[in-house]
Protein backbone atom coordinates (compact mmCIF):
# COMPACT_ATOMS: atom_id res chain seq x y z
CA UNK A 1 0.00 0.00 0.00
CA UNK A 2 2.70 2.47 1.06
CA UNK A 3 4.51 1.99 -2.25
CA UNK A 4 1.53 3.20 -4.32
CA UNK A 5 0.04 5.93 -2.11
CA UNK A 6 1.70 8.71 -4.12
CA UNK A 7 0.50 7.25 -7.42
CA UNK A 8 -3.20 7.00 -6.63
CA UNK A 9 -5.20 9.63 -4.68
CA UNK A 10 -8.13 7.21 -4.24
CA UNK A 11 -5.81 4.64 -2.69
CA UNK A 12 -4.41 7.28 -0.36
CA UNK A 13 -7.90 8.40 0.69
CA UNK A 14 -9.03 4.84 1.36
CA UNK A 15 -5.87 4.06 3.34
CA UNK A 16 -6.25 7.17 5.51
CA UNK A 17 -9.92 6.31 6.08
CA UNK A 18 -8.93 2.74 7.01
CA UNK A 19 -6.44 4.01 9.60
CA UNK A 20 -8.95 6.48 11.05
CA UNK A 21 -11.62 3.78 11.36
CA UNK A 22 -9.12 1.45 13.04
CA UNK A 23 -8.36 4.16 15.58
CA UNK A 24 -12.08 4.69 16.25
CA UNK A 25 -12.58 0.96 16.85
CA UNK A 26 -9.64 0.84 19.26
CA UNK A 27 -10.93 3.86 21.17
CA UNK A 28 -14.44 2.45 21.48
CA UNK A 29 -13.20 -1.01 22.49
CA UNK A 30 -11.04 0.49 25.22
CA UNK A 31 -14.09 1.94 27.01
CA UNK A 32 -15.31 -0.42 29.67
CA UNK A 33 -18.07 -1.55 29.94
CA UNK A 34 -19.49 -1.64 26.46
CA UNK A 35 -23.12 -0.71 26.18
CA UNK A 36 -25.26 -2.19 23.40
CA UNK A 37 -25.04 1.17 21.59
CA UNK A 38 -21.23 1.14 21.70
CA UNK A 39 -21.14 -2.48 20.56
CA UNK A 40 -23.45 -1.63 17.64
CA UNK A 41 -21.26 1.36 16.71
CA UNK A 42 -18.12 -0.82 16.79
CA UNK A 43 -19.74 -3.37 14.48
CA UNK A 44 -20.91 -0.62 12.12
CA UNK A 45 -17.39 0.85 11.90
CA UNK A 46 -15.86 -2.60 11.37
CA UNK A 47 -18.23 -3.22 8.43
CA UNK A 48 -17.35 0.15 6.93
CA UNK A 49 -13.67 -0.64 7.41
CA UNK A 50 -14.09 -4.01 5.69
CA UNK A 51 -15.79 -2.40 2.68
CA UNK A 52 -12.87 0.01 2.41
CA UNK A 53 -10.39 -2.83 2.71
CA UNK A 54 -12.12 -4.60 -0.18
CA UNK A 55 -11.78 -1.45 -2.30
CA UNK A 56 -8.11 -1.19 -1.33
CA UNK A 57 -7.54 -4.76 -2.42
CA UNK A 58 -9.27 -4.09 -5.74
CA UNK A 59 -7.06 -1.11 -6.42
CA UNK A 60 -3.91 -2.96 -5.39
CA UNK A 61 -4.65 -5.81 -7.81
CA UNK A 62 -4.16 -3.31 -10.65
CA UNK A 63 -0.53 -2.87 -9.54
CA UNK A 64 0.28 -6.56 -9.52
GROMACS .gro file of N, CA and C in nm:
model
  192
    1UNK      N    1   0.084  -0.120   0.000
    1UNK     CA    2   0.000   0.000   0.000
    1UNK      C    3   0.088   0.125   0.000
    2UNK      N    4   0.185   0.129   0.092
    2UNK     CA    5   0.270   0.247   0.106
    2UNK      C    6   0.340   0.282  -0.026
    3UNK      N    7   0.377   0.180  -0.100
    3UNK     CA    8   0.451   0.199  -0.225
    3UNK      C    9   0.370   0.277  -0.329
    4UNK      N   10   0.238   0.262  -0.328
    4UNK     CA   11   0.153   0.320  -0.432
    4UNK      C   12   0.070   0.439  -0.385
    5UNK      N   13   0.087   0.483  -0.261
    5UNK     CA   14   0.004   0.593  -0.211
    5UNK      C   15   0.023   0.721  -0.292
    6UNK      N   16   0.145   0.749  -0.336
    6UNK     CA   17   0.170   0.871  -0.412
    6UNK      C   18   0.117   0.864  -0.554
    7UNK      N   19   0.095   0.744  -0.604
    7UNK     CA   20   0.050   0.725  -0.742
    7UNK      C   21  -0.101   0.737  -0.758
    8UNK      N   22  -0.175   0.713  -0.650
    8UNK     CA   23  -0.320   0.700  -0.663
    8UNK      C   24  -0.391   0.773  -0.548
    9UNK      N   25  -0.453   0.888  -0.575
    9UNK     CA   26  -0.520   0.963  -0.468
    9UNK      C   27  -0.635   0.885  -0.403
   10UNK      N   28  -0.703   0.801  -0.480
   10UNK     CA   29  -0.813   0.721  -0.424
   10UNK      C   30  -0.758   0.620  -0.325
   11UNK      N   31  -0.646   0.560  -0.359
   11UNK     CA   32  -0.581   0.464  -0.269
   11UNK      C   33  -0.539   0.534  -0.140
   12UNK      N   34  -0.483   0.652  -0.154
   12UNK     CA   35  -0.441   0.728  -0.036
   12UNK      C   36  -0.560   0.762   0.053
   13UNK      N   37  -0.669   0.806  -0.009
   13UNK     CA   38  -0.790   0.840   0.069
   13UNK      C   39  -0.845   0.719   0.144
   14UNK      N   40  -0.852   0.607   0.073
   14UNK     CA   41  -0.903   0.484   0.136
   14UNK      C   42  -0.812   0.438   0.249
   15UNK      N   43  -0.681   0.449   0.230
   15UNK     CA   44  -0.587   0.406   0.334
   15UNK      C   45  -0.600   0.494   0.458
   16UNK      N   46  -0.609   0.625   0.438
   16UNK     CA   47  -0.625   0.717   0.551
   16UNK      C   48  -0.757   0.692   0.624
   17UNK      N   49  -0.862   0.663   0.547
   17UNK     CA   50  -0.992   0.631   0.608
   17UNK      C   51  -0.982   0.501   0.688
   18UNK      N   52  -0.912   0.403   0.633
   18UNK     CA   53  -0.893   0.274   0.701
   18UNK      C   54  -0.823   0.295   0.836
   19UNK      N   55  -0.718   0.376   0.835
   19UNK     CA   56  -0.644   0.401   0.960
   19UNK      C   57  -0.730   0.476   1.061
   20UNK      N   58  -0.808   0.572   1.015
   20UNK     CA   59  -0.895   0.648   1.105
   20UNK      C   60  -1.002   0.558   1.166
   21UNK      N   61  -1.060   0.470   1.085
   21UNK     CA   62  -1.162   0.378   1.136
   21UNK      C   63  -1.101   0.280   1.237
   22UNK      N   64  -0.980   0.235   1.210
   22UNK     CA   65  -0.912   0.145   1.304
   22UNK      C   66  -0.892   0.214   1.438
   23UNK      N   67  -0.854   0.341   1.434
   23UNK     CA   68  -0.836   0.416   1.558
   23UNK      C   69  -0.968   0.431   1.633
   24UNK      N   70  -1.076   0.457   1.561
   24UNK     CA   71  -1.208   0.469   1.625
   24UNK      C   72  -1.247   0.339   1.694
   25UNK      N   73  -1.224   0.227   1.626
   25UNK     CA   74  -1.258   0.096   1.685
   25UNK      C   75  -1.177   0.075   1.813
   26UNK      N   76  -1.049   0.103   1.808
   26UNK     CA   77  -0.964   0.084   1.926
   26UNK      C   78  -1.009   0.171   2.042
   27UNK      N   79  -1.045   0.296   2.012
   27UNK     CA   80  -1.093   0.386   2.117
   27UNK      C   81  -1.222   0.336   2.180
   28UNK      N   82  -1.316   0.293   2.096
   28UNK     CA   83  -1.444   0.245   2.148
   28UNK      C   84  -1.427   0.115   2.227
   29UNK      N   85  -1.340   0.026   2.180
   29UNK     CA   86  -1.320  -0.101   2.249
   29UNK      C   87  -1.247  -0.083   2.382
   30UNK      N   88  -1.177   0.027   2.398
   30UNK     CA   89  -1.104   0.049   2.522
   30UNK      C   90  -1.192   0.105   2.633
   31UNK      N   91  -1.315   0.139   2.602
   31UNK     CA   92  -1.409   0.194   2.701
   31UNK      C   93  -1.485   0.082   2.772
   32UNK      N   94  -1.451   0.058   2.895
   32UNK     CA   95  -1.531  -0.042   2.967
   32UNK      C   96  -1.646   0.025   3.039
   33UNK      N   97  -1.755  -0.039   3.066
   33UNK     CA   98  -1.807  -0.155   2.994
   33UNK      C   99  -1.873  -0.108   2.864
   34UNK      N  100  -1.889  -0.199   2.774
   34UNK     CA  101  -1.949  -0.164   2.646
   34UNK      C  102  -2.101  -0.177   2.652
   35UNK      N  103  -2.166  -0.068   2.624
   35UNK     CA  104  -2.312  -0.071   2.618
   35UNK      C  105  -2.354  -0.129   2.483
   36UNK      N  106  -2.480  -0.169   2.470
   36UNK     CA  107  -2.526  -0.219   2.340
   36UNK      C  108  -2.507  -0.117   2.227
   37UNK      N  109  -2.522   0.013   2.260
   37UNK     CA  110  -2.504   0.117   2.159
   37UNK      C  111  -2.359   0.123   2.111
   38UNK      N  112  -2.266   0.112   2.205
   38UNK     CA  113  -2.123   0.114   2.170
   38UNK      C  114  -2.089  -0.010   2.088
   39UNK      N  115  -2.140  -0.124   2.130
   39UNK     CA  116  -2.114  -0.248   2.056
   39UNK      C  117  -2.167  -0.237   1.913
   40UNK      N  118  -2.286  -0.181   1.896
   40UNK     CA  119  -2.345  -0.163   1.764
   40UNK      C  120  -2.259  -0.068   1.680
   41UNK      N  121  -2.211   0.039   1.741
   41UNK     CA  122  -2.126   0.136   1.671
   41UNK      C  123  -1.995   0.071   1.626
   42UNK      N  124  -1.936  -0.011   1.713
   42UNK     CA  125  -1.812  -0.082   1.679
   42UNK      C  126  -1.836  -0.173   1.558
   43UNK      N  127  -1.944  -0.247   1.559
   43UNK     CA  128  -1.974  -0.337   1.448
   43UNK      C  129  -1.998  -0.259   1.318
   44UNK      N  130  -2.065  -0.146   1.329
   44UNK     CA  131  -2.091  -0.062   1.212
   44UNK      C  132  -1.959  -0.011   1.153
   45UNK      N  133  -1.869   0.035   1.236
   45UNK     CA  134  -1.739   0.085   1.190
   45UNK      C  135  -1.658  -0.028   1.129
   46UNK      N  136  -1.661  -0.146   1.190
   46UNK     CA  137  -1.586  -0.260   1.137
   46UNK      C  138  -1.636  -0.298   0.998
   47UNK      N  139  -1.768  -0.291   0.976
   47UNK     CA  140  -1.823  -0.322   0.843
   47UNK      C  141  -1.779  -0.218   0.741
   48UNK      N  142  -1.780  -0.092   0.781
   48UNK     CA  143  -1.735   0.015   0.693
   48UNK      C  144  -1.586  -0.003   0.660
   49UNK      N  145  -1.510  -0.040   0.760
   49UNK     CA  146  -1.367  -0.064   0.741
   49UNK      C  147  -1.343  -0.181   0.645
   50UNK      N  148  -1.422  -0.285   0.656
   50UNK     CA  149  -1.409  -0.401   0.569
   50UNK      C  150  -1.443  -0.366   0.424
   51UNK      N  151  -1.547  -0.284   0.404
   51UNK     CA  152  -1.579  -0.240   0.268
   51UNK      C  153  -1.463  -0.162   0.208
   52UNK      N  154  -1.402  -0.075   0.288
   52UNK     CA  155  -1.287   0.001   0.241
   52UNK      C  156  -1.169  -0.088   0.211
   53UNK      N  157  -1.150  -0.189   0.293
   53UNK     CA  158  -1.039  -0.283   0.271
   53UNK      C  159  -1.059  -0.359   0.140
   54UNK      N  160  -1.182  -0.394   0.109
   54UNK     CA  161  -1.212  -0.460  -0.018
   54UNK      C  162  -1.178  -0.369  -0.136
   55UNK      N  163  -1.211  -0.241  -0.124
   55UNK     CA  164  -1.178  -0.145  -0.230
   55UNK      C  165  -1.027  -0.129  -0.243
   56UNK      N  166  -0.957  -0.125  -0.130
   56UNK     CA  167  -0.811  -0.119  -0.133
   56UNK      C  168  -0.753  -0.238  -0.208
   57UNK      N  169  -0.803  -0.355  -0.177
   57UNK     CA  170  -0.754  -0.476  -0.242
   57UNK      C  171  -0.780  -0.472  -0.391
   58UNK      N  172  -0.895  -0.420  -0.432
   58UNK     CA  173  -0.927  -0.409  -0.574
   58UNK      C  174  -0.828  -0.317  -0.644
   59UNK      N  175  -0.801  -0.204  -0.583
   59UNK     CA  176  -0.706  -0.111  -0.642
   59UNK      C  177  -0.567  -0.172  -0.649
   60UNK      N  178  -0.526  -0.239  -0.543
   60UNK     CA  179  -0.391  -0.296  -0.539
   60UNK      C  180  -0.372  -0.408  -0.642
   61UNK      N  181  -0.480  -0.476  -0.680
   61UNK     CA  182  -0.465  -0.581  -0.781
   61UNK      C  183  -0.425  -0.523  -0.916
   62UNK      N  184  -0.457  -0.396  -0.939
   62UNK     CA  185  -0.416  -0.331  -1.065
   62UNK      C  186  -0.264  -0.315  -1.072
   63UNK      N  187  -0.198  -0.307  -0.958
   63UNK     CA  188  -0.053  -0.287  -0.954
   63UNK      C  189   0.024  -0.417  -0.960
   64UNK      N  190  -0.042  -0.528  -0.953
   64UNK     CA  191   0.028  -0.656  -0.952
   64UNK      C  192   0.049  -0.709  -1.090
   0.00000   0.00000   0.00000
